Amino acid sequence: MASHSDTLVVFFGATAGANGGKLGSDEREIILLVWQIVDLHEKKVGKLQRRLVKPDSLELTDQSKEETGLSVDELNKAEPLDKVLQQFQQSVSAELKALGRSSYTLCVDGPLIIRQALHPEASRKNLVLPECFYSFVDVRKEFHKCCPNAGQVQDLTLPYILEYVCIPELPLSEQVMGLKEVRCMVQLCLHILAEPYNHKFSCFEAVKYKLESGACSKTEPMDSETVIRARGLPWQSSDQDIARFFKGLNIAKGGVALCLNTQGRRNGEALVRFINQEHRDLALERHKHHMGSRYIEVYKATGEEFLKIAGGTSNEVAQFLSKENQVIIRMRGLPFTASPQDVLTFLGADSPATDASDGLLFVKYPDGRPTGDAFVLFSCEEYALNALKKHKQILGKRYIELFRSTAAEVQQVLNRYMSTPLISTLPSSSMVPMPVLATPPYLATGSTRDCVRLRGLPYTAAIEDILEFMGEHTIDIKPHGVHMVLNQQGRPSGDAFIQMRSADRAFMVAQKCHKKMMKDRYVEVFQCSTEEMSFVLMGGTLNRSGLSPPPCKLPCLAPPAYAAFPSPAMLSEAALYQPPLLATPRTPQPPLSPHPTLAYYPPQHHPAQLYMNMNMNYTAYYPSPPVSPSTMSYFASPPGSVALAAQQPHAQGHIASPMMPQHSALVRMQGLPYNAGVKDILSFFQGYQVE
């Protein structure tokens, strides 16, 4: 824009709803525009112009009718907003030409009419605003520069300012809304241009034309008073859609961070960082404004939350995002074997990636394995749109999902996968002794059939083979939901359990993948519940004929005093972890409860029952690292390893409730026969007190 020193156009607007300090907060349309030119050199003013604007919805609030004095009939005869803006440009241009001036700047009483009313409405109606509406001066801030002792800018009002500089009020006959405000602003401008102030207007505020993309470092200082959280966004909304929702307010570079759920999908929330607190506060006024047919909730957030989502330290990401003005597309569901050339071929000649393979960023786990996600840079919107047309087209044997993405989402996805541990970390605190056989019940059991069992897997099958076998259904697997089953010798049993996001997804997998080939074998796929899964992991059987309970569930095998599986509710969090192979003894901590339910074996009062229990055919299993490491950190224990708790004799010689021993030690046994059972281990330690 040319120099701002020629003229001011004092500008005012009103809406069909709230006005004054709440202008634009209720999304109501503009119904009135008033303006007048002030020549900064000659200290002259132009003709006062007033235009009514016809809104799309001819409804006025009672407050608006009272303040503006307008009726629905008057507005129905007016021109729509785009026509009135054309009249504004033509009128101002004609007057400037008559005055011999070449440029002008809007002058307003506060930023609301520009930032909260005009730009949002133009955005909703897809109107292109003239360039003059992207720069303005605020008469309150200009006055504050002349009279800094008059008070804080946010506390200043036009009547107070006029009284402060001794400008008399207008006669009641001239106090028509719009005309009154413009006349008062014009008088104030002329007053501070004259002696003794000789003020020069210089605080030009800008409205950003578009959102600037960029990366954010975790070490970057962040002002918490500039961040908001937007909730209820459509899942397919991009950073540009969010910037459009906040049109008129200036978002910081790379200041939109779309939040992802545990599956890596957008969850309808975003964190938005503005250039200062003033813009953040104006954004909060858009609480429950609409994006399409959805209303969006807007709340305060912190800089720490923003950095957690958008901040990064990866040089690879920083280099990838260093190219300016690039459109980012996210690709999801890529075959793990896909190469850069495969992706470029899939995109085709009509949507070339920027700098070919340098414009691709494959998302990988810390050990270098692919996740199936990738990001692509495009130099223009046309190429990106061509790429989006290939949404759900096939690459190899998989359909590929394509979405608009952001620099913050690139960083967030990389952070999420790069922080995934290869093997879950054991807690540092001492463990509660418990048998390895008690692992399965600590899965969150339920009757909902949201799991599938894979039976007949090749013994060489790995996690990658299972994911490839499930194909497009892998996106519906719960985080940490793949469990490989081992036999008592710690070898693959040919079974696996997969926890799906819902029972419907599990049903679809069972229908589509049953008897599908994996390598040279067909695999049976059954739908089941977590309860049934636990039964099988404890030694039961599950097939299409039904469920057979494990030995421990049969009444004849359960001795009265046998408590093989402690109640999860009575265990500490540390008790949910299986101990690894221990090279040194570890002294357990005293129990949190005076009477915890522990796993123990009673004295040899019932040898027949004990023998039957010791030879139960339990099945150990291990979670799949790192595609879905269990959040509970289940670990397969070495064959034959078991923790036993001794019973404490009562003072009268009766058997008391089992208590945690105060002094004990664990030993590691190597070289056990593969067929060794618990009875064999107890016999080996005959003569010693086994806890």
XYZ file of C-alpha atoms in Angstrom, residues 70-598:
529
model
C -33.467 0.959 12.003
C -36.322 -1.313 10.963
C -36.500 -4.484 8.894
C -38.389 -2.624 6.141
C -35.582 -0.068 5.767
C -32.921 -2.766 5.582
C -34.929 -4.763 3.053
C -34.602 -1.862 0.621
C -30.811 -1.574 1.090
C -27.965 -3.113 -0.929
C -26.031 -6.215 0.260
C -22.586 -5.871 1.813
C -20.558 -6.421 -1.373
C -22.460 -3.676 -3.199
C -22.079 -1.226 -0.315
C -18.323 -1.884 -0.173
C -18.101 -1.081 -3.891
C -19.953 2.181 -3.234
C -17.495 2.918 -0.420
C -14.503 2.500 -2.737
C -16.041 4.596 -5.499
C -17.033 7.397 -3.129
C -13.637 7.567 -1.393
C -11.704 7.396 -4.681
C -13.760 10.264 -6.143
C -13.175 12.475 -3.099
C -9.455 11.712 -3.011
C -9.176 12.656 -6.649
C -10.985 15.936 -5.976
C -8.602 16.685 -3.092
C -5.557 15.747 -5.137
C -4.594 12.944 -2.719
C -3.396 9.464 -3.634
C -3.712 7.254 -0.547
C -5.721 6.829 2.621
C -5.927 4.805 5.808
C -9.004 3.730 7.758
C -9.378 5.256 11.220
C -11.642 3.413 13.670
C -12.698 3.591 17.315
C -11.251 0.241 18.405
C -10.473 -2.756 16.157
C -13.816 -4.565 16.513
C -15.503 -3.323 13.342
C -12.519 -4.437 11.241
C -11.327 -7.562 13.036
C -14.502 -8.960 14.589
C -17.235 -7.901 12.176
C -16.083 -7.045 8.675
C -13.395 -9.683 8.052
C -15.301 -12.629 9.604
C -18.480 -11.790 7.670
C -16.591 -11.348 4.412
C -14.908 -14.712 5.032
C -18.246 -16.459 5.641
C -19.713 -14.918 2.479
C -16.572 -15.516 0.383
C -16.160 -11.814 -0.329
C -12.796 -10.352 -1.324
C -12.244 -7.232 0.750
C -10.443 -4.225 -0.738
C -6.823 -3.788 0.285
C -7.657 -0.766 2.452
C -9.354 -3.034 5.032
C -6.062 -4.799 5.820
C -4.538 -1.730 7.503
C -6.000 0.791 9.923
C -5.271 3.123 12.839
C -7.081 3.050 16.180
C -8.013 6.541 17.335
C -7.804 5.452 20.974
C -4.173 4.324 20.642
C -3.282 7.477 18.711
C -4.831 9.602 21.470
C -2.962 7.587 24.127
C 0.325 8.515 22.447
C -0.618 12.183 22.799
C -1.968 11.866 26.344
C -0.370 8.852 28.045
C -1.661 9.991 31.446
C -5.294 9.730 30.382
C -5.430 6.051 31.342
C -4.922 2.595 29.873
C -5.937 2.174 26.218
C -8.388 -0.636 27.012
C -10.161 1.632 29.532
C -10.588 4.588 27.181
C -13.961 5.371 25.631
C -14.825 7.991 23.048
C -17.044 10.099 25.388
C -14.318 10.045 28.065
C -11.645 11.111 25.545
C -13.780 14.010 24.271
C -14.375 15.168 27.815
C -10.650 14.845 28.616
C -9.662 17.154 25.737
C -12.647 19.472 26.354
C -14.496 18.840 23.105
C -18.206 19.654 23.620
C -20.840 16.986 23.021
C -22.985 17.086 19.902
C -26.558 18.401 20.136
C -29.203 15.737 20.783
C -30.639 16.301 17.307
C -27.383 15.047 15.779
C -26.915 12.012 18.047
C -27.939 9.410 15.457
C -25.971 6.159 15.730
C -23.127 6.122 13.246
C -23.280 9.820 12.431
C -22.559 10.743 16.044
C -19.559 8.425 16.379
C -17.968 9.485 13.089
C -18.393 13.224 13.841
C -16.807 12.742 17.280
C -13.834 10.820 15.845
C -13.326 13.479 13.164
C -13.294 16.240 15.802
C -10.793 14.269 17.884
C -8.498 13.711 14.891
C -8.529 17.418 14.008
C -7.917 18.304 17.656
C -4.755 16.197 18.061
C -3.460 17.282 14.643
C -3.468 20.908 15.813
C -1.436 22.688 18.472
C -0.183 21.800 21.004
C -0.165 18.099 20.025
C 0.858 18.266 16.338
C 0.273 14.523 16.286
C 1.294 12.305 13.384
C -0.632 9.061 12.906
C 1.848 6.233 12.951
C 0.429 3.183 14.824
C -0.699 1.307 11.743
C -2.236 -2.076 12.544
C -2.255 -4.826 9.924
C -4.553 -7.739 9.241
C -2.688 -10.747 7.884
C -3.707 -11.886 4.432
C -2.966 -15.556 5.096
C -1.552 -17.965 7.640
C 2.230 -18.331 7.646
C 3.484 -21.887 8.069
C 6.606 -22.704 10.013
C 8.237 -24.984 12.570
C 8.294 -24.386 16.309
C 11.188 -25.341 18.575
C 10.633 -26.756 22.059
C 13.184 -24.227 23.333
C 11.273 -21.270 21.917
C 9.937 -18.845 24.565
C 6.159 -18.984 24.677
C 3.699 -16.486 26.145
C 0.772 -18.393 27.675
C -1.461 -15.342 27.258
C -1.460 -15.789 23.470
C -2.772 -19.386 23.128
C -6.330 -20.738 22.846
C -7.803 -24.216 22.448
C -10.523 -24.682 19.813
C -12.808 -27.702 20.224
C -15.472 -29.280 18.039
C -13.631 -28.845 14.737
C -14.679 -30.997 11.777
C -12.187 -33.888 11.553
C -11.148 -32.925 8.017
C -10.470 -29.255 8.855
C -6.984 -27.950 8.093
C -4.905 -25.135 9.547
C -6.171 -22.882 6.751
C -9.772 -23.615 7.775
C -8.925 -22.675 11.346
C -7.174 -19.495 10.189
C -10.281 -18.663 8.192
C -12.457 -19.165 11.288
C -10.266 -16.609 13.090
C -10.091 -14.288 10.074
C -9.240 -10.732 11.084
C -7.002 -11.866 13.942
C -3.293 -12.387 13.431
C -2.052 -15.912 14.135
C 1.660 -16.320 14.818
C 3.841 -18.057 12.237
C 3.194 -21.801 12.452
C 0.642 -21.025 15.154
C -1.981 -23.684 14.409
C -1.420 -27.107 15.986
C -4.033 -29.774 15.231
C -4.348 -32.219 18.120
C -4.211 -35.975 17.470
C -5.715 -38.863 19.420
C -3.879 -42.037 20.454
C -4.468 -43.532 17.002
C -2.769 -40.567 15.345
C -6.048 -39.175 14.016
C -7.295 -35.636 14.521
C -9.589 -35.406 17.514
C -11.458 -32.207 16.640
C -9.242 -29.937 18.723
C -6.527 -27.443 17.865
C -4.222 -25.124 19.757
C -3.840 -21.690 18.178
C -1.169 -19.154 19.048
C -1.760 -15.457 18.294
C 0.748 -12.643 17.985
C -0.293 -10.990 21.260
C -2.776 -11.092 24.116
C -5.134 -8.583 22.487
C -5.756 -10.904 19.558
C -6.088 -13.899 21.917
C -8.771 -12.055 23.891
C -10.646 -11.225 20.695
C -10.432 -14.911 19.702
C -12.104 -15.887 22.978
C -15.064 -13.732 21.947
C -15.665 -16.167 19.086
C -16.676 -18.917 21.497
C -19.447 -20.986 19.873
C -19.166 -19.225 16.527
C -19.766 -21.514 13.579
C -17.515 -23.306 11.122
C -19.994 -24.484 8.542
C -22.836 -26.087 10.504
C -20.719 -26.786 13.603
C -20.190 -24.419 16.482
C -16.643 -24.189 17.801
C -15.772 -23.861 21.474
C -12.864 -21.549 22.278
C -11.003 -21.669 25.596
C -7.775 -20.360 27.065
C -4.716 -22.608 26.825
C -1.071 -22.358 27.827
C 2.196 -22.010 25.962
C 3.335 -25.268 27.543
C 0.392 -27.095 25.958
C 1.221 -25.589 22.578
C 4.893 -26.587 22.778
C 3.928 -30.107 23.832
C 1.925 -30.460 20.620
C 3.853 -28.364 18.106
C 7.370 -28.070 19.502
C 10.155 -30.261 18.193
C 13.881 -30.806 18.182
C 14.327 -32.875 15.015
C 16.707 -31.378 12.466
C 15.135 -33.585 9.803
C 11.721 -32.000 10.410
C 13.193 -28.496 10.553
C 14.911 -29.064 7.216
C 11.749 -30.530 5.707
C 9.706 -27.516 6.828
C 12.344 -24.925 5.928
C 10.882 -24.432 2.446
C 8.562 -21.420 2.439
C 4.988 -21.257 1.115
C 4.577 -25.001 0.699
C 1.299 -26.924 0.939
C 1.631 -30.021 3.133
C -0.293 -33.247 2.499
C -0.291 -36.200 4.876
C -0.386 -39.735 3.452
C -1.554 -42.537 5.718
C -1.698 -46.302 5.236
C 1.366 -46.675 3.011
C 2.762 -50.204 2.581
C 5.774 -50.662 4.839
C 7.855 -51.514 1.782
C 6.893 -48.344 -0.124
C 9.883 -46.415 -1.472
C 10.079 -42.700 -2.346
C 9.786 -43.600 -6.017
C 6.627 -45.616 -5.316
C 5.061 -42.581 -3.634
C 6.083 -40.195 -6.429
C 4.653 -42.579 -9.022
C 1.422 -42.836 -7.035
C 1.108 -39.028 -6.915
C 1.644 -38.780 -10.656
C 2.877 -36.063 -12.973
C -0.056 -33.728 -12.217
C 0.947 -33.423 -8.549
C 4.756 -33.377 -8.378
C 6.307 -33.149 -4.928
C 8.638 -30.225 -4.280
C 12.236 -31.233 -5.122
C 11.089 -34.801 -5.877
C 12.123 -37.177 -3.071
C 13.417 -34.260 -0.961
C 9.805 -33.188 -0.617
C 8.897 -36.478 1.095
C 9.205 -37.194 4.793
C 8.563 -40.790 5.901
C 7.529 -41.217 9.521
C 9.473 -43.996 11.241
C 9.862 -45.616 14.618
C 13.088 -45.025 16.574
C 14.550 -48.262 15.185
C 13.954 -47.105 11.599
C 10.892 -49.205 10.805
C 8.207 -47.398 8.765
C 4.863 -46.487 10.346
C 2.909 -46.188 7.098
C 2.703 -42.389 7.367
C 4.435 -39.814 5.190
C 4.237 -36.076 4.508
C 4.581 -34.466 1.083
C 5.374 -30.853 0.156
C 3.734 -29.220 -2.851
C 4.724 -25.877 -4.288
C 1.178 -24.697 -5.020
C -2.459 -25.304 -4.185
C -3.189 -26.790 -7.604
C -0.709 -29.640 -7.136
C -2.067 -30.326 -3.641
C -5.651 -30.503 -4.908
C -4.598 -32.951 -7.625
C -2.967 -35.106 -4.972
C -6.064 -35.043 -2.755
C -8.098 -36.463 -5.645
C -6.132 -39.697 -5.164
C -7.605 -40.168 -1.683
C -8.272 -43.897 -1.076
C -6.670 -44.985 -4.331
C -4.586 -48.167 -4.235
C -0.811 -48.361 -3.832
C 0.359 -51.944 -3.866
C -2.415 -53.799 -2.067
C -3.496 -50.943 0.215
C -5.656 -47.883 -0.215
C -3.969 -44.621 0.777
C -5.621 -41.808 2.735
C -4.582 -38.239 1.927
C -5.332 -35.173 4.047
C -4.293 -31.570 4.247
C -1.744 -31.146 6.989
C 0.245 -28.534 8.843
C 3.789 -27.955 10.018
C 2.601 -28.456 13.604
C 0.997 -31.785 12.689
C 4.209 -32.939 11.036
C 6.055 -32.179 14.235
C 3.386 -33.781 16.409
C 3.295 -37.028 14.434
C 7.100 -37.267 14.468
C 7.177 -36.574 18.207
C 4.542 -39.212 18.855
C 6.281 -42.011 16.998
C 9.847 -41.111 17.928
C 8.928 -41.188 21.619
C 7.482 -44.723 21.388
C 9.769 -47.041 23.390
C 11.017 -50.209 21.746
C 10.378 -52.106 24.965
C 8.305 -50.759 27.811
C 10.384 -49.589 30.754
C 10.084 -51.422 34.048
C 9.263 -49.340 37.115
C 12.130 -48.720 39.467
C 10.164 -49.569 42.604
C 10.209 -53.057 44.093
C 7.608 -55.510 42.869
C 4.917 -57.378 44.738
C 5.672 -61.113 44.400
C 3.128 -62.746 42.129
C 3.045 -65.784 39.887
C 3.740 -65.450 36.215
C 0.483 -67.278 35.651
C -1.445 -64.284 36.936
C -0.607 -62.063 33.971
C -3.685 -62.525 31.761
C -6.366 -61.435 34.250
C -4.913 -57.934 34.352
C -6.147 -57.186 30.887
C -9.256 -55.033 31.133
C -11.777 -57.832 30.678
C -15.286 -57.389 29.362
C -17.986 -59.090 27.367
C -17.801 -56.703 24.402
C -16.518 -58.714 21.435
C -14.008 -56.119 20.270
C -11.073 -58.531 19.865
C -10.048 -61.112 17.274
C -8.030 -64.264 17.677
C -5.647 -65.368 14.929
C -5.052 -69.130 15.003
C -2.690 -71.137 12.851
C -0.028 -68.483 12.332
C 3.286 -69.637 10.881
C 5.728 -70.062 13.766
C 8.059 -67.608 12.040
C 5.362 -64.918 11.838
C 6.380 -61.509 13.196
C 4.355 -58.423 14.045
C 4.945 -56.983 10.582
C 3.499 -60.145 9.029
C 0.330 -59.816 11.101
C -0.085 -56.142 10.192
C 0.392 -56.931 6.516
C -2.068 -59.822 6.853
C -4.717 -57.475 8.310
C -4.164 -54.929 5.536
C -6.439 -51.910 5.713
C -7.830 -53.035 9.078
C -4.568 -52.172 10.858
C -5.794 -48.598 11.297
C -8.545 -49.927 13.569
C -6.202 -51.701 15.998
C -6.158 -50.200 19.475
C -2.842 -48.741 20.642
C -0.760 -51.525 22.176
C -3.392 -54.013 21.049
C -1.379 -56.775 19.324
C -0.520 -59.740 21.561
C 1.520 -62.750 20.420
C 0.946 -65.963 22.398
C 3.801 -68.207 23.527
C 3.639 -71.772 24.788
C 5.119 -72.939 28.085
C 8.529 -73.290 26.470
C 8.493 -69.625 25.465
C 8.075 -70.448 21.775
C 5.412 -69.105 19.372
C 2.177 -71.051 19.738
C 0.699 -69.993 16.388
C -1.884 -67.785 18.124
C -2.258 -64.036 18.467
C -4.897 -61.723 19.864
C -5.722 -58.309 18.407
C -7.718 -55.685 20.290
C -9.817 -53.598 17.862
C -11.416 -50.199 18.338
C -14.959 -51.611 18.394
C -16.951 -54.819 18.077
C -18.001 -53.814 14.537
C -14.364 -53.532 13.460
C -13.566 -56.901 15.013
C -16.515 -58.463 13.167
C -15.327 -57.015 9.846
C -11.817 -58.393 10.378
C -13.170 -61.839 11.266
C -15.343 -61.852 8.153
C -12.770 -60.584 5.678
C -9.589 -62.205 6.970
C -10.815 -65.655 8.046
C -8.802 -68.362 6.272
C -6.748 -65.772 4.430
C -3.228 -66.939 3.573
C -0.137 -65.844 5.497
C 2.973 -67.154 3.827
C 2.139 -70.802 3.073
C -0.600 -71.231 5.711
C -4.182 -70.131 6.033
C -5.053 -68.375 9.274
C -8.334 -68.713 11.130
C -9.759 -65.477 12.527
C -12.388 -65.537 15.288
C -14.160 -62.622 16.929
C -13.933 -62.660 20.726
C -14.058 -60.531 23.864
C -11.239 -59.579 26.230
C -12.784 -61.969 28.762
C -12.578 -64.841 26.293
C -9.052 -63.742 25.403
C -8.052 -63.966 29.065
C -9.587 -67.443 29.308
C -7.507 -68.663 26.384
C -4.334 -67.073 27.736
C -4.980 -69.011 30.941
C -5.213 -72.340 29.144
C -8.772 -72.493 27.788
C -9.781 -73.040 24.197
C -11.797 -70.880 21.823
C -13.183 -71.849 18.435
C -16.362 -71.484 16.419
C -17.984 -74.195 18.534
C -17.644 -72.122 21.680
C -15.411 -71.480 24.668
C -13.894 -74.119 26.919
C -12.731 -72.705 30.271
C -9.151 -73.133 31.490
C -8.395 -75.713 34.207
C -8.338 -73.069 36.931
C -12.004 -72.280 36.224
C -13.154 -75.880 36.789
C -14.685 -76.304 40.260
C -12.995 -79.649 40.943
C -9.536 -78.172 40.461
C -9.816 -75.224 42.819
C -8.719 -76.007 46.429
C -10.504 -73.942 49.061
C -7.458 -71.956 50.142
C -5.989 -71.471 46.664
C -5.766 -67.869 45.513
C -3.903 -68.023 42.240
C -5.119 -64.716 40.910
C -5.111 -61.729 43.245
C -7.721 -59.061 42.803
C -6.399 -56.244 40.582
C -8.145 -53.645 42.716
C -6.003 -54.571 45.715
C -2.648 -54.358 43.973
C -0.425 -51.374 43.576
C 0.441 -50.183 40.096
C 3.878 -51.725 40.417
C 2.266 -55.132 40.930
C 1.006 -55.052 37.361
C 4.538 -55.481 36.027
C 6.238 -58.827 35.742
C 9.819 -58.873 37.082
C 12.574 -59.445 34.535
C 15.326 -61.997 34.978
C 16.964 -60.968 38.221
C 20.663 -61.373 38.746
C 20.593 -60.088 42.338
C 18.099 -60.556 45.167
C 15.514 -57.847 45.654
C 13.768 -57.111 48.901
C 10.079 -56.333 48.395
C 8.493 -53.280 49.979
C 6.002 -53.685 52.834
C 2.427 -53.999 51.572
C 0.180 -50.977 51.266
C -2.691 -52.933 52.816
C -2.334 -54.965 56.021
C -4.138 -57.886 54.397
C -3.327 -57.964 50.676
C -4.537 -60.840 48.571
C -1.369 -62.555 47.351
